[in-house]
mmCIF file with all atom_site columns, C-alpha atoms and ligand atoms in Angstrom:
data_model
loop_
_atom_site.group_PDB
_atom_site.id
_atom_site.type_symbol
_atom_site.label_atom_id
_atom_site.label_alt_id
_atom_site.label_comp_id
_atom_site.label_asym_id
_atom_site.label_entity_id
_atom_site.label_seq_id
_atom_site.pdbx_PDB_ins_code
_atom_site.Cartn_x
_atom_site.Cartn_y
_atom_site.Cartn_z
_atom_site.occupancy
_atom_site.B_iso_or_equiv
_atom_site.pdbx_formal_charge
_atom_site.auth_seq_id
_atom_site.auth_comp_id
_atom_site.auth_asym_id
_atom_site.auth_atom_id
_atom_site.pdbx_PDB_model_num
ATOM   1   C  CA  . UNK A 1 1   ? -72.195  -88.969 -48.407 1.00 56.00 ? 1   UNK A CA  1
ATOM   2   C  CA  . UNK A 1 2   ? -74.347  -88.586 -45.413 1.00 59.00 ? 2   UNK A CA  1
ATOM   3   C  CA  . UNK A 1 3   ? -76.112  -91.568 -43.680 1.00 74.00 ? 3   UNK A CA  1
ATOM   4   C  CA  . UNK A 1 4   ? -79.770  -91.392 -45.313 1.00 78.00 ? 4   UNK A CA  1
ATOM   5   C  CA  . UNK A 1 5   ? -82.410  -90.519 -42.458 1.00 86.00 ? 5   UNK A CA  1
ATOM   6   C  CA  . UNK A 1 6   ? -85.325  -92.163 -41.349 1.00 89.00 ? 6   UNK A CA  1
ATOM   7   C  CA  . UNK A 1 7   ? -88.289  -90.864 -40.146 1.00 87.00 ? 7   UNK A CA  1
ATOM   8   C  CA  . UNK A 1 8   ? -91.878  -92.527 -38.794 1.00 89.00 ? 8   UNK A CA  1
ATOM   9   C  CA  . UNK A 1 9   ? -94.497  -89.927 -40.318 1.00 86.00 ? 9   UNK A CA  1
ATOM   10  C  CA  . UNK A 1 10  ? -98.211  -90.583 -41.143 1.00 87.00 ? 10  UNK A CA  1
ATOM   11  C  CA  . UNK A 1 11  ? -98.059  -90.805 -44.651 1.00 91.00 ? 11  UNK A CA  1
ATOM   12  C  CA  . UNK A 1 12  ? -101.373 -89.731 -46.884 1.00 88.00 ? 12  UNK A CA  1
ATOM   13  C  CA  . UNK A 1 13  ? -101.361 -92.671 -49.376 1.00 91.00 ? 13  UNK A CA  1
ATOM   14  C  CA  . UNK A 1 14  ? -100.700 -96.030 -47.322 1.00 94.00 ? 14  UNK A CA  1
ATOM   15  C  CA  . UNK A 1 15  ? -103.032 -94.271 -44.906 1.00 93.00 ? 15  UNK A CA  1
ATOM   16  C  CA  . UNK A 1 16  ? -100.722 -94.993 -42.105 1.00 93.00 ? 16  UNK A CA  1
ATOM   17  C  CA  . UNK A 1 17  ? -97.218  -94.280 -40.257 1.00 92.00 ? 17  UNK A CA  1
ATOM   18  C  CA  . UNK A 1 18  ? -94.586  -95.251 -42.237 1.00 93.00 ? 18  UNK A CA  1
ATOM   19  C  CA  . UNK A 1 19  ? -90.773  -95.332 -42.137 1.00 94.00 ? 19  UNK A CA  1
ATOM   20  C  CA  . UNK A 1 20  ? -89.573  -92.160 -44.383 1.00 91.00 ? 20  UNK A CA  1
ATOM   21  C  CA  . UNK A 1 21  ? -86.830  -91.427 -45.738 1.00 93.00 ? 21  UNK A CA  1
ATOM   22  C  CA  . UNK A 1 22  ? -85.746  -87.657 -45.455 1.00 89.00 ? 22  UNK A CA  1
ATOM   23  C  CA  . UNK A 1 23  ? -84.884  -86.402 -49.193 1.00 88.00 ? 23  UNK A CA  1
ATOM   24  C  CA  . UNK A 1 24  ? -84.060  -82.771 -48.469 1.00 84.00 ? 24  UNK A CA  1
ATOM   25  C  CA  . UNK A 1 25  ? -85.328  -79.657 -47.607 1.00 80.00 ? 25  UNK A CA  1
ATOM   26  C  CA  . UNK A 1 26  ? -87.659  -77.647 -50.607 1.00 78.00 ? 26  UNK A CA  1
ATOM   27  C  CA  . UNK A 1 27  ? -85.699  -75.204 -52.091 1.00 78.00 ? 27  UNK A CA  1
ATOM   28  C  CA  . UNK A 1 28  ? -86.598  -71.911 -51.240 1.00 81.00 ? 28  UNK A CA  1
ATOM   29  C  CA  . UNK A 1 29  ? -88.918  -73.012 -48.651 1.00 77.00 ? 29  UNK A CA  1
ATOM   30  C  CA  . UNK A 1 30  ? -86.963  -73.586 -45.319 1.00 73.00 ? 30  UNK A CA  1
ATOM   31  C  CA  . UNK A 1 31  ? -89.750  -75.381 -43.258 1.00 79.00 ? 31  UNK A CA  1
ATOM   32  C  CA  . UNK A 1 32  ? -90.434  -77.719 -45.981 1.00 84.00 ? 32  UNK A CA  1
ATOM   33  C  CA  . UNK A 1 33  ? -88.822  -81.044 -46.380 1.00 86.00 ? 33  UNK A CA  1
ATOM   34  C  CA  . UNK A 1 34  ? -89.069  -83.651 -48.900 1.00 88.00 ? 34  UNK A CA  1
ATOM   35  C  CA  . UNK A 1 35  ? -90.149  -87.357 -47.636 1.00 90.00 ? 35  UNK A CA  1
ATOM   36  C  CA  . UNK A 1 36  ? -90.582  -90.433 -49.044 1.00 94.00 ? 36  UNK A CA  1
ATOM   37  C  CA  . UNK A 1 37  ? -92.453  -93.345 -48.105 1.00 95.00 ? 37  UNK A CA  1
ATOM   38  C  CA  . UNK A 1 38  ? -90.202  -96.776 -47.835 1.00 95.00 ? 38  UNK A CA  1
ATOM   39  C  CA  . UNK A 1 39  ? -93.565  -98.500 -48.082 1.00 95.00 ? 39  UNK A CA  1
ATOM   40  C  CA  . UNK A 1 40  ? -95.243  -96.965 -51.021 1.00 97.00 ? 40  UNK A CA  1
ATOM   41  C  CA  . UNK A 1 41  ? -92.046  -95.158 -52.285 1.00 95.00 ? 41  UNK A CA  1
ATOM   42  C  CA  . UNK A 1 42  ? -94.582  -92.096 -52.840 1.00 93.00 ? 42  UNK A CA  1
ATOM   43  C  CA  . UNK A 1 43  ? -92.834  -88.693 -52.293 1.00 92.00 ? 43  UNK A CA  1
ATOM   44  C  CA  . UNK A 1 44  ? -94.684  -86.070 -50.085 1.00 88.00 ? 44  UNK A CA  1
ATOM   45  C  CA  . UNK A 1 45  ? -93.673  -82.326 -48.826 1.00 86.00 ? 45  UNK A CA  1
ATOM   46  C  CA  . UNK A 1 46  ? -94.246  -82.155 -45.048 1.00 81.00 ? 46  UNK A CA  1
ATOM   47  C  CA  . UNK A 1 47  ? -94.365  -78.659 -43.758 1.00 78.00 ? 47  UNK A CA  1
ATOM   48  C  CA  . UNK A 1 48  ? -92.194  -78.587 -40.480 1.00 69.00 ? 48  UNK A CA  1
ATOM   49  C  CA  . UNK A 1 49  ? -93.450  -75.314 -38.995 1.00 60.00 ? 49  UNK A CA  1
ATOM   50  C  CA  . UNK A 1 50  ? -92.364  -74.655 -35.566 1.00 51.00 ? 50  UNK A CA  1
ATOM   51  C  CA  . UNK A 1 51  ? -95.462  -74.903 -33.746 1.00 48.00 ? 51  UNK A CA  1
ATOM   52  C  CA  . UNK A 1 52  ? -93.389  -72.658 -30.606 1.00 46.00 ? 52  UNK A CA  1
ATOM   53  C  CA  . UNK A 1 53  ? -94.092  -69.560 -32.452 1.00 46.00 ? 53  UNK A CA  1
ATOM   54  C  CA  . UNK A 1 54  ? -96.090  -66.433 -31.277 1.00 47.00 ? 54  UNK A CA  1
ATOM   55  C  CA  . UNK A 1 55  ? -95.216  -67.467 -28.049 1.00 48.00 ? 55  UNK A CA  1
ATOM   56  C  CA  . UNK A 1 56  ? -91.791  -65.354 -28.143 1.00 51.00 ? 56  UNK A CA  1
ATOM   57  C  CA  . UNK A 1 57  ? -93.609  -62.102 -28.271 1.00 51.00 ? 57  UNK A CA  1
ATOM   58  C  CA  . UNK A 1 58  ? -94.999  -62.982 -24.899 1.00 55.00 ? 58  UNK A CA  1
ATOM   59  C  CA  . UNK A 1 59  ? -93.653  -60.734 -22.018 1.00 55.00 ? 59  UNK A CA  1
ATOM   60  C  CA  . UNK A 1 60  ? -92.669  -62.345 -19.074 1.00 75.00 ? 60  UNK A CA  1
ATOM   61  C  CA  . UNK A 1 61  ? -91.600  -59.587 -16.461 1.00 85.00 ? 61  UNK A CA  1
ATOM   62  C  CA  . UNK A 1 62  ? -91.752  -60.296 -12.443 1.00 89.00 ? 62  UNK A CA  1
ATOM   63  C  CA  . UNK A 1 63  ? -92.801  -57.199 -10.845 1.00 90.00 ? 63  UNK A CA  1
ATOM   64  C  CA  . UNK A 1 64  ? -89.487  -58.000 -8.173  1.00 90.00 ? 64  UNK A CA  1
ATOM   65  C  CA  . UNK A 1 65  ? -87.194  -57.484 -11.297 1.00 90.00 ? 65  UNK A CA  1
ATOM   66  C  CA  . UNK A 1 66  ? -88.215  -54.537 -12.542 1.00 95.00 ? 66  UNK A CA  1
ATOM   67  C  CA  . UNK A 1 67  ? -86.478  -51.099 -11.699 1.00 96.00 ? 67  UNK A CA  1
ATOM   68  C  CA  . UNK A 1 68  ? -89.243  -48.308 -11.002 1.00 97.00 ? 68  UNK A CA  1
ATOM   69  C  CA  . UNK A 1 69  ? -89.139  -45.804 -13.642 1.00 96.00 ? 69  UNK A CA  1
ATOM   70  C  CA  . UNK A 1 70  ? -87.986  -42.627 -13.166 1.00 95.00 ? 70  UNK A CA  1
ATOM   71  C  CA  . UNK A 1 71  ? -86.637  -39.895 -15.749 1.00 94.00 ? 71  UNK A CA  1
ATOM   72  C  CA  . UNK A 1 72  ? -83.405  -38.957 -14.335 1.00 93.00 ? 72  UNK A CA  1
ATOM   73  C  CA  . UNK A 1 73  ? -82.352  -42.395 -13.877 1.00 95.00 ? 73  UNK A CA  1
ATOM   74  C  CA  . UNK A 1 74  ? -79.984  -44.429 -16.677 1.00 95.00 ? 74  UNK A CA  1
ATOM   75  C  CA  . UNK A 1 75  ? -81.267  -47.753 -18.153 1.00 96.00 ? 75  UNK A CA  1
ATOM   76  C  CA  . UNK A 1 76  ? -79.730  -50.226 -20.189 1.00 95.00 ? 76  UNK A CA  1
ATOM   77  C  CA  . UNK A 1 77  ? -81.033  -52.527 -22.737 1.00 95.00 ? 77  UNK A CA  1
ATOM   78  C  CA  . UNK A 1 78  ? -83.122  -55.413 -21.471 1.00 94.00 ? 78  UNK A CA  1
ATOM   79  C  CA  . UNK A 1 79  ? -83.768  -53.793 -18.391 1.00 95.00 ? 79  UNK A CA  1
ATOM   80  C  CA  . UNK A 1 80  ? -87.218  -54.604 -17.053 1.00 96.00 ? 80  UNK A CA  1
ATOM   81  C  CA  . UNK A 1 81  ? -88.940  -51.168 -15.564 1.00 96.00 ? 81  UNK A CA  1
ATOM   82  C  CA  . UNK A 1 82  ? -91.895  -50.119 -13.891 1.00 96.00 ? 82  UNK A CA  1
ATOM   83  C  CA  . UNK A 1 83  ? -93.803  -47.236 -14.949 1.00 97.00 ? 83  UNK A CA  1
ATOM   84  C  CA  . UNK A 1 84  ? -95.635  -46.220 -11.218 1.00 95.00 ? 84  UNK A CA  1
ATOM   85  C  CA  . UNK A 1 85  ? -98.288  -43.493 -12.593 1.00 94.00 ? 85  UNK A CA  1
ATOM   86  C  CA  . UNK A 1 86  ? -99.511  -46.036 -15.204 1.00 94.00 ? 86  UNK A CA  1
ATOM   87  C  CA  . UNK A 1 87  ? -99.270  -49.374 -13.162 1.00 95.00 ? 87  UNK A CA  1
ATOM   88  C  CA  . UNK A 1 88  ? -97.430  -51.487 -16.190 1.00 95.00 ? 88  UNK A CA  1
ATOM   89  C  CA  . UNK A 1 89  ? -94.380  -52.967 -16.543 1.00 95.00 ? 89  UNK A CA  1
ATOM   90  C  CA  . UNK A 1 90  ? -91.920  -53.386 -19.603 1.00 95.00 ? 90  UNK A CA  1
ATOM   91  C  CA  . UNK A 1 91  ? -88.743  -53.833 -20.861 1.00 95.00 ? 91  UNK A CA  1
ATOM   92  C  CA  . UNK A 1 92  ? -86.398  -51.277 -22.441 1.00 95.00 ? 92  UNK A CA  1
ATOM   93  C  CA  . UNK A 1 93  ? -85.725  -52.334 -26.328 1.00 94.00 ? 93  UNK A CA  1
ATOM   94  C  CA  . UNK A 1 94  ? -83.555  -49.941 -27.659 1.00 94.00 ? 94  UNK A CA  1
ATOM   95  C  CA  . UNK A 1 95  ? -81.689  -46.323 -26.902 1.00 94.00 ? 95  UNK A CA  1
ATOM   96  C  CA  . UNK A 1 96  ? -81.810  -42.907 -28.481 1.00 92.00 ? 96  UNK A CA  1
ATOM   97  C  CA  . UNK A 1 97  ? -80.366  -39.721 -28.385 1.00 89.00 ? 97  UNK A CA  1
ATOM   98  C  CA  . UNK A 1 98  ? -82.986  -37.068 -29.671 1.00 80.00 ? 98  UNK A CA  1
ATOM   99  C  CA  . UNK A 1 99  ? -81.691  -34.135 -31.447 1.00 81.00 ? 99  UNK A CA  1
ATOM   100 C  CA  . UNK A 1 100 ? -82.395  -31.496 -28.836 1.00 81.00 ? 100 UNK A CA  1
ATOM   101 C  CA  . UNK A 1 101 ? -79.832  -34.380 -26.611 1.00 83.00 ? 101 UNK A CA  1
ATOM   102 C  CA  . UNK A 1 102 ? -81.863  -35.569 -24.540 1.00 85.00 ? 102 UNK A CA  1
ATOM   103 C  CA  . UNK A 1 103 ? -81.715  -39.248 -24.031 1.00 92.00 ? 103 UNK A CA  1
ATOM   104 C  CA  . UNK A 1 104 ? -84.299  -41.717 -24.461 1.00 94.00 ? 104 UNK A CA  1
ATOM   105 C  CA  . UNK A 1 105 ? -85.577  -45.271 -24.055 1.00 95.00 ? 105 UNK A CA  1
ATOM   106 C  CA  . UNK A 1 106 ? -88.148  -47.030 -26.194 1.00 94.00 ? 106 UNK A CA  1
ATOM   107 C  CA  . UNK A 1 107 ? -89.688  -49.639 -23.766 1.00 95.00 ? 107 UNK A CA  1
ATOM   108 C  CA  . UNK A 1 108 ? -92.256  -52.150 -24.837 1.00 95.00 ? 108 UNK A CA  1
ATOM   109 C  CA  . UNK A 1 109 ? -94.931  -52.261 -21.673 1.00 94.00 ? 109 UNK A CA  1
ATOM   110 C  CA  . UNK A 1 110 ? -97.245  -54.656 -21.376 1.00 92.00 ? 110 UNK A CA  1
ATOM   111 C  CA  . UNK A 1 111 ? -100.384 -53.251 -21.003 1.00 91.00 ? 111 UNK A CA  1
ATOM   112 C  CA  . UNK A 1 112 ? -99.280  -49.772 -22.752 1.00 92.00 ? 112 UNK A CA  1
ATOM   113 C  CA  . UNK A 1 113 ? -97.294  -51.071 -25.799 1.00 94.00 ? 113 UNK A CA  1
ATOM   114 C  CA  . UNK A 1 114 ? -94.068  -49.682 -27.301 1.00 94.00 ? 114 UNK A CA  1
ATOM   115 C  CA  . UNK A 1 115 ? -93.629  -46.064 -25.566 1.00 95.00 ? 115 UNK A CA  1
ATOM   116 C  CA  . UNK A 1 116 ? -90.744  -43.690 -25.731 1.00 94.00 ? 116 UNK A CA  1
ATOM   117 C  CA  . UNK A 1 117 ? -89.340  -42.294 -21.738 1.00 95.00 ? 117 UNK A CA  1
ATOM   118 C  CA  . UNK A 1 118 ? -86.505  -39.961 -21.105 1.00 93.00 ? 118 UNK A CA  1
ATOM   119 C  CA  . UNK A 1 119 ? -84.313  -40.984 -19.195 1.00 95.00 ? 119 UNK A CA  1
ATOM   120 C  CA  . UNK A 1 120 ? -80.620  -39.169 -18.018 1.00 92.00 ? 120 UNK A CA  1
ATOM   121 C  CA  . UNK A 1 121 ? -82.982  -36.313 -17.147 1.00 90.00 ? 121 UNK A CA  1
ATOM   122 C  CA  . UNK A 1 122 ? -80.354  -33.157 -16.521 1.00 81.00 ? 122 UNK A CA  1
ATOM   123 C  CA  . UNK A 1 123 ? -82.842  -31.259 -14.240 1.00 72.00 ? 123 UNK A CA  1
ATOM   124 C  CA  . UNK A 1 124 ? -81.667  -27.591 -14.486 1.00 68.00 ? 124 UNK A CA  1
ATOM   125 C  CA  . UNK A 1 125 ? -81.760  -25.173 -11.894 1.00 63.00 ? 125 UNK A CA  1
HETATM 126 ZN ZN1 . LIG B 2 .   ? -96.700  -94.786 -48.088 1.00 79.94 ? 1   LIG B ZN1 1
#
């Protein structure tokens, strides 16, 4: 057996913080944990959402790293690129091969969204 943990949360009935002892996490509810109050011995469910979130879908791209797009060139995944004729920059998310075989990059720009590029150009002549 575990040591039990303690906790100082606001709790709802004594109308103040109070030591709490952690219970366990709600099944089927990740973010949710069981408390109870040492005071008033009440049980509550505090949602423990991580307050971080919607931040990750922010793009943070210095021009100085990218690589200036350009369709015969190669990229790999992660790689930060500047598209010139449309002044944006993004990062490549994934790869693809299209079934003509030509290669291809989904980026996700940041003005532009998620576009698809060729890149590996052959240029024939
Ligand atoms: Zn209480």
């Amino acid at each position: 057996m575990s040591k039990t943990k303690y906790v100082t949360q606001f709790c709802t009935t004594c109308g103040r913080e109070s030591k709490m002892e952690i219970i366990g996490a709600v099944v089927g509810a990740e973010n949710k944990v069981w408390f109870r109050c040492t005071r008033c011995h009440h049980s509550m469910m505090i949602d423990q959402v991580n307050h971080q979130k919607g931040h990750d879908n922010v793009i943070k791209i210095n021009r100085e790293e990218c690589i200036n797009y350009s369709p015969e060139k190669i990229f790999e995944v992660g790689t930060a690129i500047y598209h010139t004729d449309w002044d944006d920059m993004g990062k490549v998310k994934s790869k693809e091969k299209t079934s003509s075989g030509a290669n291809a990059i989904w980026v996700e720009f940041e003005k532009s969204g998620i576009k698809k590029l060729i890149e590996n150009l052959q240029l024939a002549d």
